[in-house]
């Protein structure tokens, strides 16, 4: 194969996949175009991958979902090419059907934003020629994708359009309407209108119980309803509903759905202060999400498990979980996830005797891009952790100190806050016995130490002090030497302990 015009790709595959060299591929495409066969070939390619995507879709709810997820991952570029051709050639129905078939794959493997973009592009060109079931279901799944991204406006818009279209069938038990109601309920939930979500969810569940359709949809509706019940404080109802959803998922062997039911049961246990029960539920959820490589969702469960371990007194384990969660949120560029994860780091800072750092992180987590995040989360357990951490911090600081640190946190960018959190020392470093003034630092070195204490990077410090990055690196080296410290996190702790990290007026 070394001298062949064909390349064999075997990495991560049980069977080899053969590709042409790019120059050969381009030449072949030119010849196809000259022969007038390009459109026919692309149509055949689209038809093949439409059939394969729809074949795979129901398998994603069963025991061997991992096999099909991996197959879809391997064929993702082919599926993208099929979607692109469907759009370019005006085959909107085929594109919507592929997108609908890929929803679970996109959700589990973290391609949610890409999936929503495909839906938006196809739905913008959908008209009365699209069969009602295809159109309404696509609108519903677009609503779900928007809900996963916390886009309340888009979720509501798509959800309402789906219901309006489905109700034109004039059959309350039509499966299209039942699914559309689930989308509308989810959009109400993401807006924080839990009572509306609960009412719509009840109607949907009643219809599903009378429906001969797959148990999968009832299980998903029960899962969503259980989560809404937690937000409304209906804990007994939530337990019954979530356990029924879990039983349906276990019977199907759907690891992803089992993991989500367990995560919600963990949230319920945490809200009831039953941290050992929460730990057991979250641990199994984490294991299953790792198995199906659902990293986007894993990040949130790791965060939940971190809070649980902190309540159980295992600070080191909690810290490791928050770090892994944050690293995963960073990989997926999940701004809301990063902001909510800061609450965990804030709680650890306060437990470690750094209430000022904790309040600063809470201030940073509360508002991101002008939007309230952790303090106004749609999740009861997240709000509870935020409020408990805030209360603990207020007991450790004077009002003036509290306001100063909160203002400093609110002034941070999300990137600065994440850097500050990730560099906080787990164990308190031994602080010099002498005061800051007698530590031997020059005025400029004290300025650099102050900015390190605020979680600034060397590049940000260079801009702030109008210095070169190399000069800042020299100052950092001198600070470490003079303070007999070995890491940046120790400098941060030293600056915090000596009051240097506060933002200057």
XYZ file of N, CA and C in Angstrom, residues 116-308:
579
model
N -28.293 21.706 15.641
C -29.296 22.773 15.581
C -29.105 23.626 14.328
N -27.855 23.855 13.955
C -27.585 24.643 12.747
C -28.152 23.971 11.510
N -27.981 22.645 11.398
C -28.566 21.929 10.262
C -30.090 22.060 10.268
N -30.715 21.888 11.434
C -32.173 22.029 11.510
C -32.610 23.430 11.063
N -31.922 24.434 11.548
C -32.291 25.812 11.207
C -32.213 26.042 9.696
N -31.167 25.506 9.083
C -30.984 25.722 7.640
C -32.071 25.020 6.825
N -32.412 23.809 7.218
C -33.441 23.074 6.477
C -34.843 23.620 6.753
N -35.130 23.929 8.015
C -36.468 24.420 8.354
C -36.758 25.777 7.716
N -35.703 26.559 7.499
C -35.896 27.850 6.842
C -36.395 27.686 5.401
N -36.172 26.489 4.831
C -36.586 26.246 3.438
C -37.742 25.243 3.345
N -38.267 24.832 4.494
C -39.377 23.868 4.490
C -40.672 24.577 4.119
N -41.493 23.928 3.295
C -42.790 24.502 2.898
C -43.862 23.422 2.942
N -45.008 23.713 2.339
C -46.145 22.783 2.437
C -45.888 21.470 1.706
N -44.866 21.389 0.893
C -44.566 20.140 0.201
C -43.938 19.100 1.125
N -43.422 19.548 2.274
C -42.826 18.617 3.243
C -43.952 17.901 3.976
N -43.946 16.567 4.024
C -45.005 15.840 4.760
C -45.101 16.329 6.198
N -46.322 16.468 6.674
C -46.547 17.015 8.015
C -45.763 16.283 9.107
N -45.750 14.953 9.133
C -44.988 14.267 10.187
C -43.512 14.632 10.176
N -42.924 14.714 8.972
C -41.500 15.062 8.862
C -41.262 16.483 9.361
N -42.121 17.412 8.937
C -41.963 18.824 9.301
C -42.160 19.039 10.804
N -43.247 18.495 11.351
C -43.552 18.699 12.767
C -42.497 18.050 13.663
N -42.074 16.836 13.324
C -41.056 16.171 14.139
C -39.725 16.912 14.088
N -39.385 17.456 12.918
C -38.151 18.229 12.806
C -38.205 19.478 13.675
N -39.352 20.157 13.683
C -39.519 21.336 14.544
C -39.381 20.955 16.020
N -39.952 19.810 16.397
C -39.870 19.367 17.785
C -38.433 19.075 18.178
N -37.721 18.368 17.326
C -36.340 18.032 17.670
C -35.436 19.270 17.636
N -35.748 20.226 16.768
C -35.013 21.490 16.799
C -35.246 22.202 18.132
N -36.483 22.102 18.652
C -36.799 22.681 19.959
C -35.957 22.020 21.052
N -35.843 20.692 20.987
C -35.015 19.980 21.963
C -33.564 20.441 21.888
N -33.030 20.559 20.670
C -31.627 20.957 20.514
C -31.392 22.364 21.075
N -32.345 23.268 20.817
C -32.231 24.625 21.358
C -32.298 24.596 22.879
N -33.155 23.727 23.422
C -33.269 23.588 24.874
C -31.953 23.108 25.468
N -31.269 22.149 24.808
C -29.988 21.658 25.299
C -28.950 22.779 25.370
N -29.106 23.783 24.495
C -28.170 24.914 24.453
C -28.666 26.092 25.292
N -29.742 25.880 26.055
C -30.325 26.923 26.909
C -30.811 28.133 26.119
N -31.188 27.914 24.862
C -31.728 28.988 24.021
C -33.249 28.957 24.134
N -33.757 29.662 25.139
C -35.191 29.603 25.444
C -36.046 30.130 24.302
N -35.601 31.211 23.655
C -36.400 31.814 22.579
C -36.551 30.849 21.404
N -35.431 30.266 20.965
C -35.491 29.339 19.835
C -36.283 28.090 20.206
N -36.078 27.584 21.427
C -36.792 26.384 21.864
C -38.302 26.623 21.849
N -38.718 27.777 22.339
C -40.154 28.094 22.378
C -40.722 28.283 20.976
N -39.965 28.981 20.134
C -40.433 29.242 18.767
C -40.630 27.941 17.998
N -39.629 27.079 18.026
C -39.741 25.798 17.326
C -40.841 24.926 17.945
N -40.887 24.911 19.282
C -41.869 24.080 19.964
C -43.292 24.479 19.652
N -43.571 25.778 19.646
C -44.931 26.244 19.370
C -45.323 25.969 17.921
N -44.378 26.149 16.994
C -44.653 25.849 15.590
C -44.980 24.370 15.419
N -44.252 23.517 16.147
C -44.502 22.073 16.058
C -45.906 21.732 16.546
N -46.302 22.313 17.677
C -47.636 22.039 18.229
C -48.720 22.567 17.287
N -48.527 23.781 16.772
C -49.525 24.357 15.857
C -49.715 23.460 14.631
N -48.606 22.965 14.111
C -48.685 22.106 12.929
C -49.329 20.771 13.277
N -48.946 20.205 14.428
C -49.482 18.903 14.827
C -50.967 18.974 15.152
N -51.413 20.077 15.739
C -52.832 20.199 16.095
C -53.738 20.320 14.879
N -53.153 20.622 13.729
C -53.963 20.692 12.508
C -54.452 19.317 12.081
N -53.873 18.257 12.687
C -54.316 16.884 12.406
C -55.659 16.619 13.047
N -55.976 17.371 14.120
C -57.262 17.236 14.840
C -57.413 15.836 15.451
N -56.342 15.367 16.074
C -56.366 14.062 16.751
C -55.472 14.157 17.977
N -56.069 14.261 19.162
C -55.307 14.445 20.390
C -54.350 13.291 20.661
N -54.624 12.125 20.096
C -53.768 10.974 20.365
C -52.764 10.719 19.241
N -52.671 11.647 18.328
C -51.705 11.491 17.252
C -50.287 11.573 17.834
N -49.393 10.642 17.484
C -48.033 10.650 18.050
C -47.247 11.904 17.699
N -47.585 12.541 16.580
C -46.895 13.780 16.205
C -47.185 14.868 17.234
N -48.457 14.986 17.639
C -48.845 15.986 18.637
C -48.217 15.662 19.987
N -48.208 14.392 20.350
C -47.637 13.993 21.644
C -46.173 14.395 21.728
N -45.416 14.142 20.654
C -44.003 14.502 20.639
C -43.841 16.017 20.655
N -44.695 16.722 19.909
C -44.611 18.186 19.871
C -44.862 18.791 21.246
N -45.798 18.219 21.994
C -46.060 18.701 23.349
C -44.829 18.550 24.237
N -44.077 17.487 24.034
C -42.843 17.298 24.813
C -41.851 18.418 24.525
N -41.766 18.812 23.256
C -40.874 19.913 22.896
C -41.310 21.216 23.532
N -42.604 21.480 23.538
C -43.122 22.716 24.120
C -42.914 22.724 25.633
N -43.080 21.572 26.273
C -42.838 21.472 27.707
C -41.377 21.766 28.032
N -40.467 21.243 27.206
C -39.042 21.478 27.435
C -38.684 22.942 27.291
N -39.312 23.623 26.330
C -39.022 25.044 26.140
C -39.512 25.860 27.340
N -40.655 25.472 27.926
C -41.150 26.161 29.129
C -40.197 25.930 30.298
N -39.644 24.733 30.379
C -38.718 24.409 31.463
C -37.465 25.257 31.387
N -36.909 25.420 30.182
C -35.659 26.170 30.049
C -35.884 27.657 30.334
N -37.136 28.118 30.190
C -37.458 29.508 30.550
C -37.691 29.663 32.045
N -37.726 28.543 32.768
C -37.989 28.598 34.202
C -39.461 28.606 34.542
N -40.324 28.392 33.550
C -41.773 28.345 33.781
C -42.152 26.892 34.069
N -41.820 26.440 35.273
C -41.947 25.024 35.593
C -43.401 24.566 35.720
N -44.280 25.447 36.167
C -45.670 25.035 36.302
C -46.300 24.763 34.939
N -45.979 25.624 33.963
C -46.469 25.382 32.602
C -45.879 24.097 32.046
N -44.571 23.912 32.267
C -43.909 22.696 31.792
C -44.549 21.460 32.414
N -44.870 21.549 33.697
C -45.474 20.415 34.401
C -46.864 20.102 33.837
N -47.651 21.141 33.604
C -49.010 20.944 33.091
C -48.984 20.307 31.699
N -48.131 20.832 30.823
C -48.011 20.266 29.471
C -47.480 18.834 29.550
N -46.510 18.619 30.458
C -45.923 17.292 30.609
C -46.934 16.261 31.066
N -47.828 16.649 31.968
C -48.870 15.739 32.441
C -49.779 15.309 31.286
N -50.139 16.276 30.447
C -50.991 15.954 29.300
C -50.281 14.975 28.366
N -48.999 15.243 28.116
C -48.244 14.373 27.233
C -48.112 12.956 27.762
N -47.868 12.824 29.070
C -47.717 11.497 29.680
C -49.024 10.716 29.610
N -50.137 11.392 29.876
C -51.435 10.721 29.789
C -51.684 10.190 28.373
N -51.341 11.001 27.372
C -51.529 10.576 25.988
C -50.596 9.422 25.635
N -49.366 9.464 26.144
C -48.398 8.403 25.849
C -48.813 7.074 26.482
N -49.412 7.125 27.653
C -49.847 5.879 28.305
C -50.948 5.194 27.491
N -51.712 5.998 26.744
C -52.786 5.435 25.910
C -52.306 5.142 24.489
N -51.045 5.451 24.234
C -50.529 5.315 22.872
C -49.837 3.965 22.691
N -49.972 3.356 21.507
C -49.295 2.084 21.244
C -47.842 2.261 20.829
N -47.351 3.504 20.860
C -45.999 3.781 20.390
C -44.918 3.196 21.281
N -43.633 3.383 20.898
C -42.504 2.835 21.657
C -42.471 3.372 23.093
N -42.067 2.502 24.027
C -41.977 2.902 25.433
C -40.907 3.976 25.629
N -39.995 4.108 24.673
C -38.926 5.103 24.759
C -39.486 6.501 25.007
N -40.531 6.862 24.261
C -41.072 8.215 24.385
C -41.720 8.438 25.751
N -42.379 7.432 26.292
C -42.942 7.553 27.638
C -41.810 7.709 28.648
N -40.762 6.920 28.483
C -39.624 7.022 29.410
C -38.997 8.399 29.402
N -38.843 8.995 28.221
C -38.263 10.335 28.118
C -39.185 11.381 28.739
N -40.494 11.229 28.507
C -41.452 12.178 29.082
C -41.446 12.102 30.605
N -41.349 10.898 31.145
C -41.289 10.720 32.602
C -40.013 11.319 33.175
N -38.915 11.149 32.455
C -37.642 11.714 32.902
C -37.721 13.233 32.979
N -38.243 13.843 31.920
C -38.377 15.300 31.909
C -39.333 15.779 33.000
N -40.449 15.049 33.176
C -41.441 15.441 34.181
C -40.877 15.315 35.592
N -40.069 14.279 35.825
C -39.446 14.125 37.136
C -38.515 15.281 37.468
N -37.771 15.732 36.458
C -36.865 16.860 36.667
C -37.646 18.138 36.974
N -38.761 18.341 36.277
C -39.598 19.518 36.538
C -40.195 19.441 37.943
N -40.586 18.247 38.350
C -41.172 18.080 39.687
C -40.173 18.455 40.775
N -38.902 18.163 40.564
C -37.871 18.561 41.533
C -37.864 20.081 41.687
N -37.923 20.777 40.546
C -37.885 22.244 40.589
C -39.089 22.818 41.324
N -40.220 22.113 41.260
C -41.430 22.576 41.934
C -41.516 22.100 43.377
N -40.548 21.294 43.793
C -40.544 20.786 45.159
C -41.449 19.593 45.377
N -41.923 18.968 44.292
C -42.774 17.778 44.399
C -41.875 16.533 44.480
N -41.158 16.384 45.583
C -40.100 15.382 45.646
C -40.622 13.950 45.576
N -41.727 13.655 46.244
C -42.272 12.289 46.198
C -42.738 11.943 44.790
N -43.412 12.886 44.145
C -43.851 12.677 42.763
C -42.633 12.454 41.867
N -41.592 13.268 42.064
C -40.378 13.153 41.249
C -39.746 11.773 41.404
N -39.693 11.278 42.639
C -39.076 9.964 42.891
C -39.835 8.860 42.138
N -41.158 8.888 42.228
C -41.973 7.872 41.553
C -41.790 7.942 40.035
N -41.837 9.142 39.506
C -41.743 9.341 38.058
C -40.362 8.954 37.532
N -39.319 9.380 38.226
C -37.954 9.079 37.785
C -37.642 7.590 37.887
N -38.151 6.945 38.908
C -37.915 5.500 39.035
C -38.617 4.726 37.917
N -39.799 5.197 37.512
C -40.478 4.544 36.392
C -39.689 4.755 35.101
N -39.184 5.955 34.911
C -38.370 6.238 33.732
C -37.105 5.379 33.730
N -36.477 5.249 34.898
C -35.275 4.429 35.015
C -35.566 2.972 34.674
N -36.696 2.467 35.129
C -37.060 1.069 34.858
C -37.243 0.835 33.362
N -37.880 1.778 32.673
C -38.081 1.648 31.227
C -36.734 1.664 30.508
N -35.840 2.550 30.946
C -34.517 2.645 30.317
C -33.696 1.393 30.557
N -33.756 0.863 31.772
C -32.996 -0.364 32.073
C -33.525 -1.534 31.242
N -34.827 -1.621 31.073
C -35.398 -2.714 30.289
C -34.931 -2.649 28.836
N -34.778 -1.412 28.325
C -34.321 -1.242 26.945
C -32.808 -1.386 26.818
N -32.096 -1.295 27.948
C -30.637 -1.340 27.898
C -30.029 -0.055 27.381
N -30.759 1.060 27.515
C -30.327 2.365 27.003
C -29.438 3.049 28.045
N -28.114 2.870 27.895
C -27.172 3.375 28.899
C -27.260 4.882 29.066
N -27.428 5.604 27.974
C -27.476 7.068 28.037
C -28.691 7.535 28.834
N -29.846 6.913 28.576
C -31.065 7.293 29.288
C -31.003 6.850 30.749
N -30.415 5.695 31.010
C -30.232 5.246 32.395
C -29.392 6.273 33.149
N -28.325 6.726 32.504
C -27.420 7.702 33.139
C -28.154 8.988 33.481
N -29.032 9.453 32.592
C -29.752 10.696 32.862
C -30.794 10.525 33.965
N -31.450 9.383 33.996
C -32.408 9.134 35.076
C -31.684 9.087 36.417
N -30.521 8.448 36.436
C -29.729 8.374 37.671
C -29.233 9.757 38.087
N -28.847 10.582 37.124
C -28.411 11.935 37.457
C -29.537 12.724 38.109
N -30.752 12.598 37.559
C -31.890 13.305 38.154
C -32.220 12.759 39.542
N -32.099 11.443 39.721
C -32.315 10.869 41.054
C -31.229 11.336 42.020
N -30.008 11.522 41.512
C -28.948 12.089 42.341
C -29.266 13.515 42.757
N -29.794 14.307 41.810
C -30.211 15.677 42.139
C -31.278 15.668 43.231
N -32.230 14.759 43.098
C -33.306 14.657 44.090
C -32.739 14.323 45.467
N -31.853 13.343 45.525
C -31.246 12.957 46.805
C -30.453 14.118 47.398
N -29.754 14.872 46.549
C -28.965 16.011 47.047
C -29.885 17.104 47.582
N -31.002 17.334 46.904
C -31.966 18.331 47.391
C -32.548 17.923 48.739
N -32.630 16.602 48.981
C -33.134 16.089 50.254
C -32.016 15.878 51.262
N -30.786 16.350 50.900
C -29.598 16.261 51.773
C -29.179 14.821 52.054
N -29.554 13.896 51.185
C -29.158 12.495 51.308
C -27.950 12.289 50.394
N -26.771 12.706 50.883
C -25.601 12.779 50.025
C -25.029 11.413 49.656
N -25.163 10.422 50.511
C -24.660 9.100 50.162
C -25.497 8.498 49.034
N -26.810 8.656 49.093
C -27.662 8.175 48.001
C -27.350 8.924 46.708
N -27.097 10.225 46.829
C -26.737 11.020 45.653
C -25.430 10.522 45.050
N -24.454 10.229 45.910
C -23.156 9.746 45.426
C -23.314 8.456 44.625
N -24.093 7.527 45.142
C -24.286 6.236 44.465
C -24.915 6.446 43.087
N -25.925 7.296 43.016
C -26.607 7.545 41.741
C -25.679 8.229 40.748
N -24.977 9.261 41.208
C -24.074 9.988 40.312
C -22.925 9.105 39.825
N -22.370 8.274 40.702
C -21.236 7.420 40.317
C -21.631 6.496 39.171
N -22.814 5.882 39.267
C -23.246 5.000 38.181
C -23.517 5.801 36.914
N -24.078 6.986 37.060
C -24.325 7.841 35.902
C -23.019 8.181 35.195
N -22.003 8.546 35.967
C -20.691 8.873 35.398
C -20.117 7.677 34.638
N -20.207 6.502 35.240
C -19.665 5.298 34.599
C -20.336 5.042 33.248
N -21.649 5.170 33.200
C -22.380 4.895 31.964
C -22.093 5.955 30.895
N -22.001 7.206 31.300
C -21.714 8.265 30.334
C -20.314 8.113 29.763
N -19.379 7.642 30.573
C -18.037 7.368 30.048
C -18.099 6.232 29.024
N -18.918 5.234 29.288
C -19.015 4.079 28.394
C -19.478 4.480 26.996
N -20.439 5.397 26.929
C -20.959 5.792 25.616
C -20.271 7.051 25.094
N -19.238 7.496 25.815
C -18.442 8.657 25.404
C -19.296 9.919 25.267
N -20.248 10.088 26.182
C -21.131 11.260 26.186
C -20.488 12.353 27.037
N -19.404 12.921 26.542
C -18.584 13.826 27.352
C -19.299 15.131 27.678
N -20.106 15.640 26.745
C -20.806 16.900 26.994
C -21.683 16.791 28.237
N -22.440 15.707 28.335
C -23.315 15.503 29.490
C -22.529 15.062 30.720
N -21.447 14.345 30.503
C -20.602 13.886 31.612
C -20.111 15.058 32.451
N -19.766 16.162 31.808
C -19.208 17.307 32.533
C -20.140 17.781 33.643
N -21.439 17.827 33.374
C -22.394 18.299 34.378
C -22.543 17.309 35.530
N -22.523 16.011 35.207
C -22.673 15.008 36.263
C -21.426 14.980 37.145
N -20.246 15.166 36.555
C -19.012 15.257 37.342
C -19.105 16.415 38.336
N -19.656 17.505 37.881
C -19.852 18.685 38.721
C -20.797 18.355 39.882
N -21.888 17.666 39.583
C -22.836 17.268 40.627
C -22.175 16.339 41.640
N -21.391 15.407 41.127
C -20.697 14.466 42.011
C -19.663 15.186 42.864
N -19.024 16.204 42.305
C -18.059 16.992 43.065
C -18.700 17.665 44.266
N -19.864 18.277 44.059
C -20.574 18.900 45.186
C -20.921 17.852 46.246
N -21.307 16.671 45.790
C -21.694 15.612 46.725
C -20.517 15.178 47.579
